[in-house]
Short mmCIF file of C-alpha atoms in Angstrom, two decimals:
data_model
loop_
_atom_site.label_atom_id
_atom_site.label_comp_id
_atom_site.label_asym_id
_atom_site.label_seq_id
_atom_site.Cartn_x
_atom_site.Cartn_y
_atom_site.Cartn_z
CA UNK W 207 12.09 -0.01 24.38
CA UNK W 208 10.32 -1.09 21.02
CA UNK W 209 9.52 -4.68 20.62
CA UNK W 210 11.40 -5.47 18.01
CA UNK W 211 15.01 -3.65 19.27
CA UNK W 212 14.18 -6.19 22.55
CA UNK W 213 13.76 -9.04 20.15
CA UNK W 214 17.01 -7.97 18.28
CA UNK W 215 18.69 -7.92 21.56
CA UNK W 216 17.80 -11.40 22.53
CA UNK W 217 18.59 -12.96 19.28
CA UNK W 218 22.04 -11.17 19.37
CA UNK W 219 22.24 -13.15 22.88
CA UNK W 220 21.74 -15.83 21.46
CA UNK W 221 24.16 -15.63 18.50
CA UNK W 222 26.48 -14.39 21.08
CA UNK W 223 26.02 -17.34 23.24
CA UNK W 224 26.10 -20.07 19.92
CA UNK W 225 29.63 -18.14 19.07
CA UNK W 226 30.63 -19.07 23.27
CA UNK W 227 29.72 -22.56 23.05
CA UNK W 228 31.28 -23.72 20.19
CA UNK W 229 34.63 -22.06 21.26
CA UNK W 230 34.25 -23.74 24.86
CA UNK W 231 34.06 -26.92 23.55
CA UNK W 232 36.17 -27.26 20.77
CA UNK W 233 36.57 -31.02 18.52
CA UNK W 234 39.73 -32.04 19.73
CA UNK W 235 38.21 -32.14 23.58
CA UNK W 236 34.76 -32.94 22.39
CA UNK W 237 33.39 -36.24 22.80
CA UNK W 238 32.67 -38.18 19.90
CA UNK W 239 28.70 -38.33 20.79
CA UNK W 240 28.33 -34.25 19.94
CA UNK W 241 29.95 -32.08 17.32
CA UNK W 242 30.79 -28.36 18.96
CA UNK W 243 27.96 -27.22 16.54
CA UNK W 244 25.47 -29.13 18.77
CA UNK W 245 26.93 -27.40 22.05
CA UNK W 246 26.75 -23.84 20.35
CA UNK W 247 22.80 -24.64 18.86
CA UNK W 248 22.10 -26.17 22.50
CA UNK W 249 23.70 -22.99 23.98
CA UNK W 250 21.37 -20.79 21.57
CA UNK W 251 18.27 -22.45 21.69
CA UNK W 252 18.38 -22.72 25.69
CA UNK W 253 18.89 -18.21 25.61
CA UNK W 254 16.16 -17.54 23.38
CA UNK W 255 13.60 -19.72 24.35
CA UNK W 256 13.38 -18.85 27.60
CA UNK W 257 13.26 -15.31 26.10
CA UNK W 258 10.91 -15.96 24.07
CA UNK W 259 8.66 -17.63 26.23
CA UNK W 260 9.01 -14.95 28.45
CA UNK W 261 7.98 -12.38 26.14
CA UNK W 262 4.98 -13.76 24.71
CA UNK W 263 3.62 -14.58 28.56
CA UNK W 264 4.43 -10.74 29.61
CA UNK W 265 2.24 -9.35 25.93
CA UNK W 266 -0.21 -11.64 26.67
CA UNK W 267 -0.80 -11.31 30.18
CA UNK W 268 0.25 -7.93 31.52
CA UNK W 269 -3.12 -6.11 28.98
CA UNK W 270 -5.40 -8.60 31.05
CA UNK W 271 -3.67 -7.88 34.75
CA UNK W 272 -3.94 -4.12 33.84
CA UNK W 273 -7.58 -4.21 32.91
CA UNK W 274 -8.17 -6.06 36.34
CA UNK W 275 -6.27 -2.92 37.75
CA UNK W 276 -8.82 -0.54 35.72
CA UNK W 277 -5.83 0.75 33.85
CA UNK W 278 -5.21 0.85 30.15
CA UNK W 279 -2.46 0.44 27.96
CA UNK W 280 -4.18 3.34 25.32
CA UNK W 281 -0.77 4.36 23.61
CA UNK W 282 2.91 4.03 23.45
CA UNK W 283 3.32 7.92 25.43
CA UNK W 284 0.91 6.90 27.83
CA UNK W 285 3.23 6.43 31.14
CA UNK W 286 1.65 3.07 32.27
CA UNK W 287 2.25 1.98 28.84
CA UNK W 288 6.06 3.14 28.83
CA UNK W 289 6.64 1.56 32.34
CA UNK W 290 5.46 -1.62 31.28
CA UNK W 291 7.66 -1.27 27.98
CA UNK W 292 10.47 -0.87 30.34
CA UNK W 293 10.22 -3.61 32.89
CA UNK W 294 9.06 -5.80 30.21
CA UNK W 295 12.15 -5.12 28.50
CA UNK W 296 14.69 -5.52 31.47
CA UNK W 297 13.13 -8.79 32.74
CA UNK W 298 13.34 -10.31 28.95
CA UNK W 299 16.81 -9.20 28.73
CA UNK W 300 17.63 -10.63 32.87
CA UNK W 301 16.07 -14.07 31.82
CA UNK W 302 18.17 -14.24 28.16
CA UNK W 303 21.80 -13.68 30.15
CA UNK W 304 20.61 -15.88 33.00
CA UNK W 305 19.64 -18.80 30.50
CA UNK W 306 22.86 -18.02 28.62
CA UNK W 307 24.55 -18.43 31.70
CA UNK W 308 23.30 -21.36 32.95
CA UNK W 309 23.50 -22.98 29.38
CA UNK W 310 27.32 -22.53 29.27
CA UNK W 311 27.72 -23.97 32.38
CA UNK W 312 25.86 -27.42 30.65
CA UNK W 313 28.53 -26.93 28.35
CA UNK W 314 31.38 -29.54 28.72
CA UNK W 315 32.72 -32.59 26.41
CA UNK W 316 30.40 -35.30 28.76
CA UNK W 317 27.48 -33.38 28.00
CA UNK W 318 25.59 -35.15 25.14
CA UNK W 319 24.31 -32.16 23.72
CA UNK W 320 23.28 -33.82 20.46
CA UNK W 321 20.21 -34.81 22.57
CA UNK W 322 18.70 -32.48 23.84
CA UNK W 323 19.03 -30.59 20.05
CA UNK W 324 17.46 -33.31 18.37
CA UNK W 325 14.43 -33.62 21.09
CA UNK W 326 14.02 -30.09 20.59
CA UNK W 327 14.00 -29.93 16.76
CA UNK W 328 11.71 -32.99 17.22
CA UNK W 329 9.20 -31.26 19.45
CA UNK W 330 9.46 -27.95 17.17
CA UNK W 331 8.55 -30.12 14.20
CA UNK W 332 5.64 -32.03 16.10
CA UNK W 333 3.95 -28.62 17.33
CA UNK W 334 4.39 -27.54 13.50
CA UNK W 335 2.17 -30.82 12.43
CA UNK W 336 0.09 -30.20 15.08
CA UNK W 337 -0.42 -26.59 14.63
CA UNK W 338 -1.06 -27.88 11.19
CA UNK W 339 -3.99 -30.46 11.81
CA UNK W 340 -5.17 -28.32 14.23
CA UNK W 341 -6.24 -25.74 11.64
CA UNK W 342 -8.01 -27.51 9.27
CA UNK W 343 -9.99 -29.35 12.13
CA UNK W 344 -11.23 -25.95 13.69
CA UNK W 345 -11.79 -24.61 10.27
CA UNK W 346 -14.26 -27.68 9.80
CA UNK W 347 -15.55 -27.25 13.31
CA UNK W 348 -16.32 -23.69 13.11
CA UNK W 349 -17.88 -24.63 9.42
CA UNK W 350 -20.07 -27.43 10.97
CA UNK W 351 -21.61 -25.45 13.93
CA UNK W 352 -22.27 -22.59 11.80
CA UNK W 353 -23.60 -24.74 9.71
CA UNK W 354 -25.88 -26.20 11.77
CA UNK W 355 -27.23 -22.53 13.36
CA UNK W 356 -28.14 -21.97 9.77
CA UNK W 357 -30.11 -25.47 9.35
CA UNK W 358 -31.82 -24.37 12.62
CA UNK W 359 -33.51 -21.39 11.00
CA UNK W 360 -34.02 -22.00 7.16
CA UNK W 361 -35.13 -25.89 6.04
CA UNK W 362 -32.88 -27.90 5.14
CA UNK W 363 -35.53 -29.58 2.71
CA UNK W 364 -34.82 -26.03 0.77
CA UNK W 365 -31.21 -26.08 0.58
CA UNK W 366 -30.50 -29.31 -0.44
CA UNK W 367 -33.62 -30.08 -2.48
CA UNK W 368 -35.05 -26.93 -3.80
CA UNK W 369 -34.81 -25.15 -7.32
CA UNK W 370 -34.15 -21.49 -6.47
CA UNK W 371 -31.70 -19.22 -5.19
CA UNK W 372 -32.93 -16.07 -4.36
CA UNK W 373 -31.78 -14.29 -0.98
CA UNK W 374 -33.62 -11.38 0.60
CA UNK W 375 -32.54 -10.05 3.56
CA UNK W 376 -35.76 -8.96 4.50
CA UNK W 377 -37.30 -12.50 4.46
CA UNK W 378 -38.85 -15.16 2.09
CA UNK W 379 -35.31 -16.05 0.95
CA UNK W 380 -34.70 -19.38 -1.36
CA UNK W 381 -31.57 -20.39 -0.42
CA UNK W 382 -31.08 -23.92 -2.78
CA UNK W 383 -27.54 -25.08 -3.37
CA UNK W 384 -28.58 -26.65 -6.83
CA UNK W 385 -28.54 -24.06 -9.09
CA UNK W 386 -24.67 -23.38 -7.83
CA UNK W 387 -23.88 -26.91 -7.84
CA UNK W 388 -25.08 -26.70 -11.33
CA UNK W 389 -22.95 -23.70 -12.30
CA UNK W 390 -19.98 -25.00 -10.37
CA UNK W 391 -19.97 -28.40 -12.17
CA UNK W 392 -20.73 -27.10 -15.71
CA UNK W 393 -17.59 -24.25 -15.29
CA UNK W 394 -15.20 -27.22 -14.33
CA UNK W 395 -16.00 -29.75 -16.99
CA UNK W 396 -15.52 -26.93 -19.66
CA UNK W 397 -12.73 -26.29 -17.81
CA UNK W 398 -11.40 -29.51 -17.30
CA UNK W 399 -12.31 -30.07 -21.66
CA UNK W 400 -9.67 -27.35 -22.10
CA UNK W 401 -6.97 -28.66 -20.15
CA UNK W 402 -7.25 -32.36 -20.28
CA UNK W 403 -6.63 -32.79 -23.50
CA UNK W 404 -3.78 -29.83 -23.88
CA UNK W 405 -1.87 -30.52 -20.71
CA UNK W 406 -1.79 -34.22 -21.42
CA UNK W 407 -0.70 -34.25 -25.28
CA UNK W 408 2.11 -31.47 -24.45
CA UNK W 409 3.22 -33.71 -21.34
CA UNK W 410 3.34 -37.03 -24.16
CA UNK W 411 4.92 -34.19 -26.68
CA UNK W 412 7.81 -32.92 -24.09
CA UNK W 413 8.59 -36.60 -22.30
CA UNK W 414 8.07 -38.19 -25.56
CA UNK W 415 8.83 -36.43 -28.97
CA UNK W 416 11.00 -33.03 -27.94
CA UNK W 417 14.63 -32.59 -27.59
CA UNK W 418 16.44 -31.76 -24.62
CA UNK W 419 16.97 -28.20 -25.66
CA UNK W 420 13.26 -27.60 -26.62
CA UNK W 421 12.53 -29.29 -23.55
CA UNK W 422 14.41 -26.88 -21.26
CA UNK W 423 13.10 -23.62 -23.04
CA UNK W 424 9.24 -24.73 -23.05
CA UNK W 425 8.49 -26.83 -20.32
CA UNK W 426 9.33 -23.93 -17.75
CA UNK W 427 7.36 -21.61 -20.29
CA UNK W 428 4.87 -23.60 -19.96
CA UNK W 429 4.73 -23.66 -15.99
CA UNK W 430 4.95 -19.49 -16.16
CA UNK W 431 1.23 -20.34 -16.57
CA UNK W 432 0.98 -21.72 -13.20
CA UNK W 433 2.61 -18.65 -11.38
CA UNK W 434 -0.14 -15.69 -12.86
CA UNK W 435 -2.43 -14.88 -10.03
CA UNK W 436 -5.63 -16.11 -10.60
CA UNK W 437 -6.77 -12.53 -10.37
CA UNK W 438 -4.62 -11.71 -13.57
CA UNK W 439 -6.86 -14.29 -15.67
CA UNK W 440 -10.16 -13.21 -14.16
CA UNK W 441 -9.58 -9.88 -15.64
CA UNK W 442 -8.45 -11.76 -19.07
CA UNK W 443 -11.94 -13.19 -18.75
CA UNK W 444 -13.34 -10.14 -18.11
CA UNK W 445 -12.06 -7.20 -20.57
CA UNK W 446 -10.43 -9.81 -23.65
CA UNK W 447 -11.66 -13.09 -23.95
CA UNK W 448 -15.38 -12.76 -23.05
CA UNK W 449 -15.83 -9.58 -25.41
CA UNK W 450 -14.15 -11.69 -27.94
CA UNK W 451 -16.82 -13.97 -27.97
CA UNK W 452 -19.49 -12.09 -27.41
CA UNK W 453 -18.18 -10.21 -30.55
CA UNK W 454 -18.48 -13.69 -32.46
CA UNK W 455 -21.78 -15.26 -31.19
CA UNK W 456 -23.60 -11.62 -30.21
CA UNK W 457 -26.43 -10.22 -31.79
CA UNK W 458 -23.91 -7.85 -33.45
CA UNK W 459 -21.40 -10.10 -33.66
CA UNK W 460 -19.35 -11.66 -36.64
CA UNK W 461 -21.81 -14.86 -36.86
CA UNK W 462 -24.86 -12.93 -35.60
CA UNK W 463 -26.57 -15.20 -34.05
CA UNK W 464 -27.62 -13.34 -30.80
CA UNK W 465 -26.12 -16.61 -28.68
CA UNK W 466 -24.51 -14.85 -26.22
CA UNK W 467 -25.64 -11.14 -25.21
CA UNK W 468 -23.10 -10.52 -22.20
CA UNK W 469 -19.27 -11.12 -22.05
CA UNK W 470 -19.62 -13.02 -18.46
CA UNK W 471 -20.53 -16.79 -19.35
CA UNK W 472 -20.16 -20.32 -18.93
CA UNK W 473 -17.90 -20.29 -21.41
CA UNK W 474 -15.35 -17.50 -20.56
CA UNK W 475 -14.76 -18.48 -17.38
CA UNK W 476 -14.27 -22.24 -18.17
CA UNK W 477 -12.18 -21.95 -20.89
CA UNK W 478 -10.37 -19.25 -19.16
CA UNK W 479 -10.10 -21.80 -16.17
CA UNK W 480 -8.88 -24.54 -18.16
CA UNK W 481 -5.90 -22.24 -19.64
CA UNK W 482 -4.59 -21.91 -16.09
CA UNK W 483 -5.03 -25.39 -15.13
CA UNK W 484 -2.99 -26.52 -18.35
CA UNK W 485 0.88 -26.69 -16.47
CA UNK W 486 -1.20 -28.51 -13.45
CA UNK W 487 -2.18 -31.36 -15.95
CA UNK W 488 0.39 -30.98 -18.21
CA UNK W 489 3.38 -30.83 -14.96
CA UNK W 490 1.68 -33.92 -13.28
CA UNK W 491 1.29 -36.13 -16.43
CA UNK W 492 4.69 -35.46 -17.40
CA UNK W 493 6.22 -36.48 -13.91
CA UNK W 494 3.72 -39.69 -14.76
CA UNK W 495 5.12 -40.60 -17.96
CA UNK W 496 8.92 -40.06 -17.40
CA UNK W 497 8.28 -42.36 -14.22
CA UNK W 498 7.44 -44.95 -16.64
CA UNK W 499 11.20 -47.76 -16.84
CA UNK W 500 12.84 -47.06 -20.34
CA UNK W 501 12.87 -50.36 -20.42
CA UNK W 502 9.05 -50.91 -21.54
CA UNK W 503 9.83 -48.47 -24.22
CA UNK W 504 12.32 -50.45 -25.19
CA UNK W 505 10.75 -53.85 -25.16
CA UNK W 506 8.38 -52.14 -27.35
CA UNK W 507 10.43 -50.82 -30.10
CA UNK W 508 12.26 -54.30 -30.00
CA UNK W 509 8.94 -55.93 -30.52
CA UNK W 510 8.84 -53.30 -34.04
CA UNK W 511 6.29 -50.98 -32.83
CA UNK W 512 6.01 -46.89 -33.44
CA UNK W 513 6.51 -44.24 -31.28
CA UNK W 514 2.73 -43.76 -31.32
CA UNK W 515 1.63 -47.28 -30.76
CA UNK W 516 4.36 -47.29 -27.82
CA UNK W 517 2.74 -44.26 -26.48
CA UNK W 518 -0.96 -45.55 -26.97
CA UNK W 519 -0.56 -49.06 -26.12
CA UNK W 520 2.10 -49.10 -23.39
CA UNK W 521 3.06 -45.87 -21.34
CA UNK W 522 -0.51 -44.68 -21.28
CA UNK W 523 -2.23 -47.58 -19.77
CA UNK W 524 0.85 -47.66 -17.29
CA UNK W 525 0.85 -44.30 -16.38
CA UNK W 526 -3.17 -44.29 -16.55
CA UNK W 527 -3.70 -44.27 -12.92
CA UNK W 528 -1.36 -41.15 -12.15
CA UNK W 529 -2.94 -39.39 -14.76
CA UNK W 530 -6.37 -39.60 -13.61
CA UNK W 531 -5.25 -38.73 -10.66
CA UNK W 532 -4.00 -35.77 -11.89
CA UNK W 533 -7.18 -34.72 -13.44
CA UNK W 534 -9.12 -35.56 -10.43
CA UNK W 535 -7.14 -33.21 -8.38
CA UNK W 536 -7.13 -30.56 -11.37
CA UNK W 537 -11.25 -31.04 -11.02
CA UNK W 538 -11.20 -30.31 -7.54
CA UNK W 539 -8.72 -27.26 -8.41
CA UNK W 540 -11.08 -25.48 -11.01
CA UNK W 541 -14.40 -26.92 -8.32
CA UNK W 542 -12.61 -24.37 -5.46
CA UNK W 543 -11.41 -21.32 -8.22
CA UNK W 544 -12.80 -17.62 -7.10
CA UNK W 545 -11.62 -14.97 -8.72
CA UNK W 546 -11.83 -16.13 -12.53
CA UNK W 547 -15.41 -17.14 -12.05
CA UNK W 548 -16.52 -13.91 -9.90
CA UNK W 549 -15.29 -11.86 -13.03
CA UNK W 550 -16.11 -13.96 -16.13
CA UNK W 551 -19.23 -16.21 -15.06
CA UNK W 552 -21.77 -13.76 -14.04
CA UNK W 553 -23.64 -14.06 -10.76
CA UNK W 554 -27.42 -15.56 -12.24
CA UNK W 555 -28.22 -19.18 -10.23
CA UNK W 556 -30.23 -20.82 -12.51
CA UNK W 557 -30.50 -23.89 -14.70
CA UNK W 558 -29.61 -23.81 -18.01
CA UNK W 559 -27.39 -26.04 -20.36
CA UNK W 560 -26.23 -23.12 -22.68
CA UNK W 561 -22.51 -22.40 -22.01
CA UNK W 562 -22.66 -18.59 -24.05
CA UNK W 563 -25.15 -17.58 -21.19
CA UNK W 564 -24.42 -16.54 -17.56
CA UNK W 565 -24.20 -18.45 -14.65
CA UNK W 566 -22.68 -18.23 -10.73
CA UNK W 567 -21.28 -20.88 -8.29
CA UNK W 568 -20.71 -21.83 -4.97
CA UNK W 569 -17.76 -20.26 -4.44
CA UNK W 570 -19.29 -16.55 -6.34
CA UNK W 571 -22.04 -16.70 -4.21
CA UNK W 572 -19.75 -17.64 -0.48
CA UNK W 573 -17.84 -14.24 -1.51
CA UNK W 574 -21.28 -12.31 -1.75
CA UNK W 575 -23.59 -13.31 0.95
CA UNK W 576 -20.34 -12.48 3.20
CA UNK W 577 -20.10 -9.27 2.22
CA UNK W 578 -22.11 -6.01 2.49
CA UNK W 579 -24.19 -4.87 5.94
CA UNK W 580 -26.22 -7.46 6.11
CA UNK W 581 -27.06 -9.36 9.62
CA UNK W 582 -24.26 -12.09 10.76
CA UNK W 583 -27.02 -14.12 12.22
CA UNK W 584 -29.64 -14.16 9.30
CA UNK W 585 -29.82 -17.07 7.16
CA UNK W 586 -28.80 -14.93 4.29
CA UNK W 587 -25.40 -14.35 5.55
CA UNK W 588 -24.96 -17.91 7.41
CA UNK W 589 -25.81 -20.02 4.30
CA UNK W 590 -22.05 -18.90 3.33
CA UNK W 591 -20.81 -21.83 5.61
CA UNK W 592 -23.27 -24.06 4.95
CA UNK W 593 -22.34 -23.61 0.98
CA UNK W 594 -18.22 -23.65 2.21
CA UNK W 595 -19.06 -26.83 3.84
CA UNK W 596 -20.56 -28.85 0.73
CA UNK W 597 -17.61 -27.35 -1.25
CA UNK W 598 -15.48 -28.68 1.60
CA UNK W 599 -17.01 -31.78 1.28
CA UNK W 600 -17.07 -32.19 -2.53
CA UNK W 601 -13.35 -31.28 -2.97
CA UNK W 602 -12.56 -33.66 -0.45
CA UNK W 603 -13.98 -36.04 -1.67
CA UNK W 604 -12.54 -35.98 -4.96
CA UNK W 605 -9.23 -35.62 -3.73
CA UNK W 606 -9.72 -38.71 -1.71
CA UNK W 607 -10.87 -40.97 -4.39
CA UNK W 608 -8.26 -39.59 -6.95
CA UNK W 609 -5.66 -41.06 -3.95
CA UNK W 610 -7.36 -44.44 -3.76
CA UNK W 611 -7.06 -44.51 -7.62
CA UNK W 612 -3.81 -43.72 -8.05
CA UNK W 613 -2.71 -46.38 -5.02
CA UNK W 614 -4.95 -49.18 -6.30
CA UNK W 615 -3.82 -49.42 -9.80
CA UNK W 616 -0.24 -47.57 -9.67
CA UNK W 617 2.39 -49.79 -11.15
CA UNK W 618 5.06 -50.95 -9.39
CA UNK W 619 8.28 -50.90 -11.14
CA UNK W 620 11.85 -51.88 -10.20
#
């Protein structure tokens, strides 16, 4: 029997066995501790979980006990494969009617039932947070040991300090994270010059100065922004925007000044950047600002001042701390950004302060030292998780002091 007409067969049990206990235990006999919906959900969750658990332990284990057997589960018309399908199936199904049995015999108006759902949904929701922390942890512990192989065969001295980034997978590699610090850092703050000021004057613009009607039309225009993959803008850096300039400051171009001779640059893929971080600003400073009490607004106007002067000199510096906030996480957003940079920034590590002229970042150069045939265990290919560490590090660390910010000067309001 397939896997998933089993699994079909044991949730039906189960809805089968939610429809039993709520008609055994109806509200006029049922206690006033537990509704009949908390019988039926104890009655279902007590058939397929055992189920369940069941089934996972059989897929799991019966490959291993096989291979200690010296037999194989090759295909689905092998006959070892099909008896195992079999028996698999008719003990999952035995143990789902047996629970479902024994769970409507729990079933009676004394039984508090409303416990034993919420300790389950309780210990669902704690393996959730655990399976949760649990990731990121191992995803920094595999980071950090690989990290450290790779600081056991190329110098650390070189990949912190040095000037140059030039792998070879035959040896002799410079492997220095400073020229892609240096790209990644001059990509965001021309990305963050686009959307700072945008995404904050159309958040004052939509809490501030636009009706409710041209508030309901543009605001969720605005946030379509926010729902392009960020593939769909790499390739606006790619084929529009970065010919477009390079058709302005090219050799050939309309001011002929020979700036800028490719269409991958600083430039395209910053300004590019900060077009898609525009609703992030603009969507977080706007929450801000409405979170500001109408009633400083209206202390101000009573006191004779403008709209503008109420803006400047009173929601602003209250809603300061959220906003930088805001832009702190929107820096750590454009920091971490892949795709719009692999297609509009170029791939050259180097130092240079010209934003019409190519550069690459950390996050460029993690995608390309991890692919291709070169050697898992060279320092060519390991210096990927050293370089996803730092990133790791530097994100984190932004996003941690735009918290403290925004808890040590947040206003409290009433």
């Amino acid at each position: 029997m397939p896997t998933y007409i089993l699994i079909l067969m044991v949730i039906a049990l189960a809805l089968l066995g939610f429809w039993l206990g709520k008609r055994k235990v109806n509200l006029a006999a049922a206690s006033l501790h537990s509704l009949p919906v908390h019988y039926a959900t104890y009655v279902l969750l007590m058939t397929i979980f055992p189920a369940a658990l069941t089934l996972v332990i059989w897929s799991l284990a019966a490959p291993w006990l096989l291979h200690e057997q010296g037999l194989t589960l090759p295909n689905t018309n092998d006959p070892v494969a099909q008896a195992d399908a079999a028996l698999k199936s008719i003990v999952v199904i035995i143990v789902a009617v047996v629970s479902l049995f024994f769970a409507m015999q729990k079933v009676s108006p004394k039984f508090r039932a409303r416990n034993v759902v919420e300790k389950f949904i309780l210990a669902a929701l704690l393996i959730c947070a655990a399976l949760a922390v649990l990731t990121t942890v191992g995803i920094v512990v595999s980071m950090v040991f690989e990290t450290a192989h790779f600081l056991n065969l190329h110098s650390w001295k070189d990949f912190f300090f040095g000037l140059a980034w030039s792998p070879n997978f035959h040896g002799d590699s410079a492997l220095s994270i400073l020229p892609l610090l240096w790209g990644t850092l001059y990509i965001s703050c021309v990305a963050l010059l686009v959307a700072v000021p945008v995404g904050l004057l159309s958040a004052i613009y939509l809490s501030e100065y636009a009706s409710s009607f041209i508030r309901s039309i543009a605001k969720p225009l605005l946030e379509i922004l926010a729902g392009i993959p960020t593939i769909v803008y790499g390739l606006f850096a790619l084929l529009t925007f970065g010919p477009f300039l390079r058709d302005l400051f090219g050799p050939e171009g309309f001011f002929s000044v020979g700036w800028m001779s490719d269409a991958r640059s600083v430039a395209t893929a910053g300004i590019v950047m900060g077009i898609m971080l525009i609703p992030f600003v603009s969507s977080l400073s706007d929450d801000i600002i409405n979170a500001v009490p109408q009633s400083l607004r209206d202390g101000s106007f009573g006191l004779g001042a403008t709209r503008s002067e109420t803006i400047k000199h009173v929601l602003l510096p209250a809603a300061l701390p959220g906003i930088v906030g805001a832009i702190l996480l929107a820096a750590s957003r454009a920091i971490g950004e892949t795709m719009i940079v692999v297609l509009g920034a170029g791939a050259i590590a180097r130092f240079t302060g010209n934003p019409l002229e190519a550069l690459t970042t950390v996050t460029t150069r993690i995608v390309s030292q991890l692919t291709g045939d070169g050697d898992f265990n060279s320092p060519e290919t390991l210096v990927a998780f050293a370089l996803g560490l730092t990133l790791f590090v530097l994100t984190l660390g932004l996003n941690i002091f735009a918290l403290y910010y925004v808890r040590k000067y947040r206003e409290q309001y009433e």
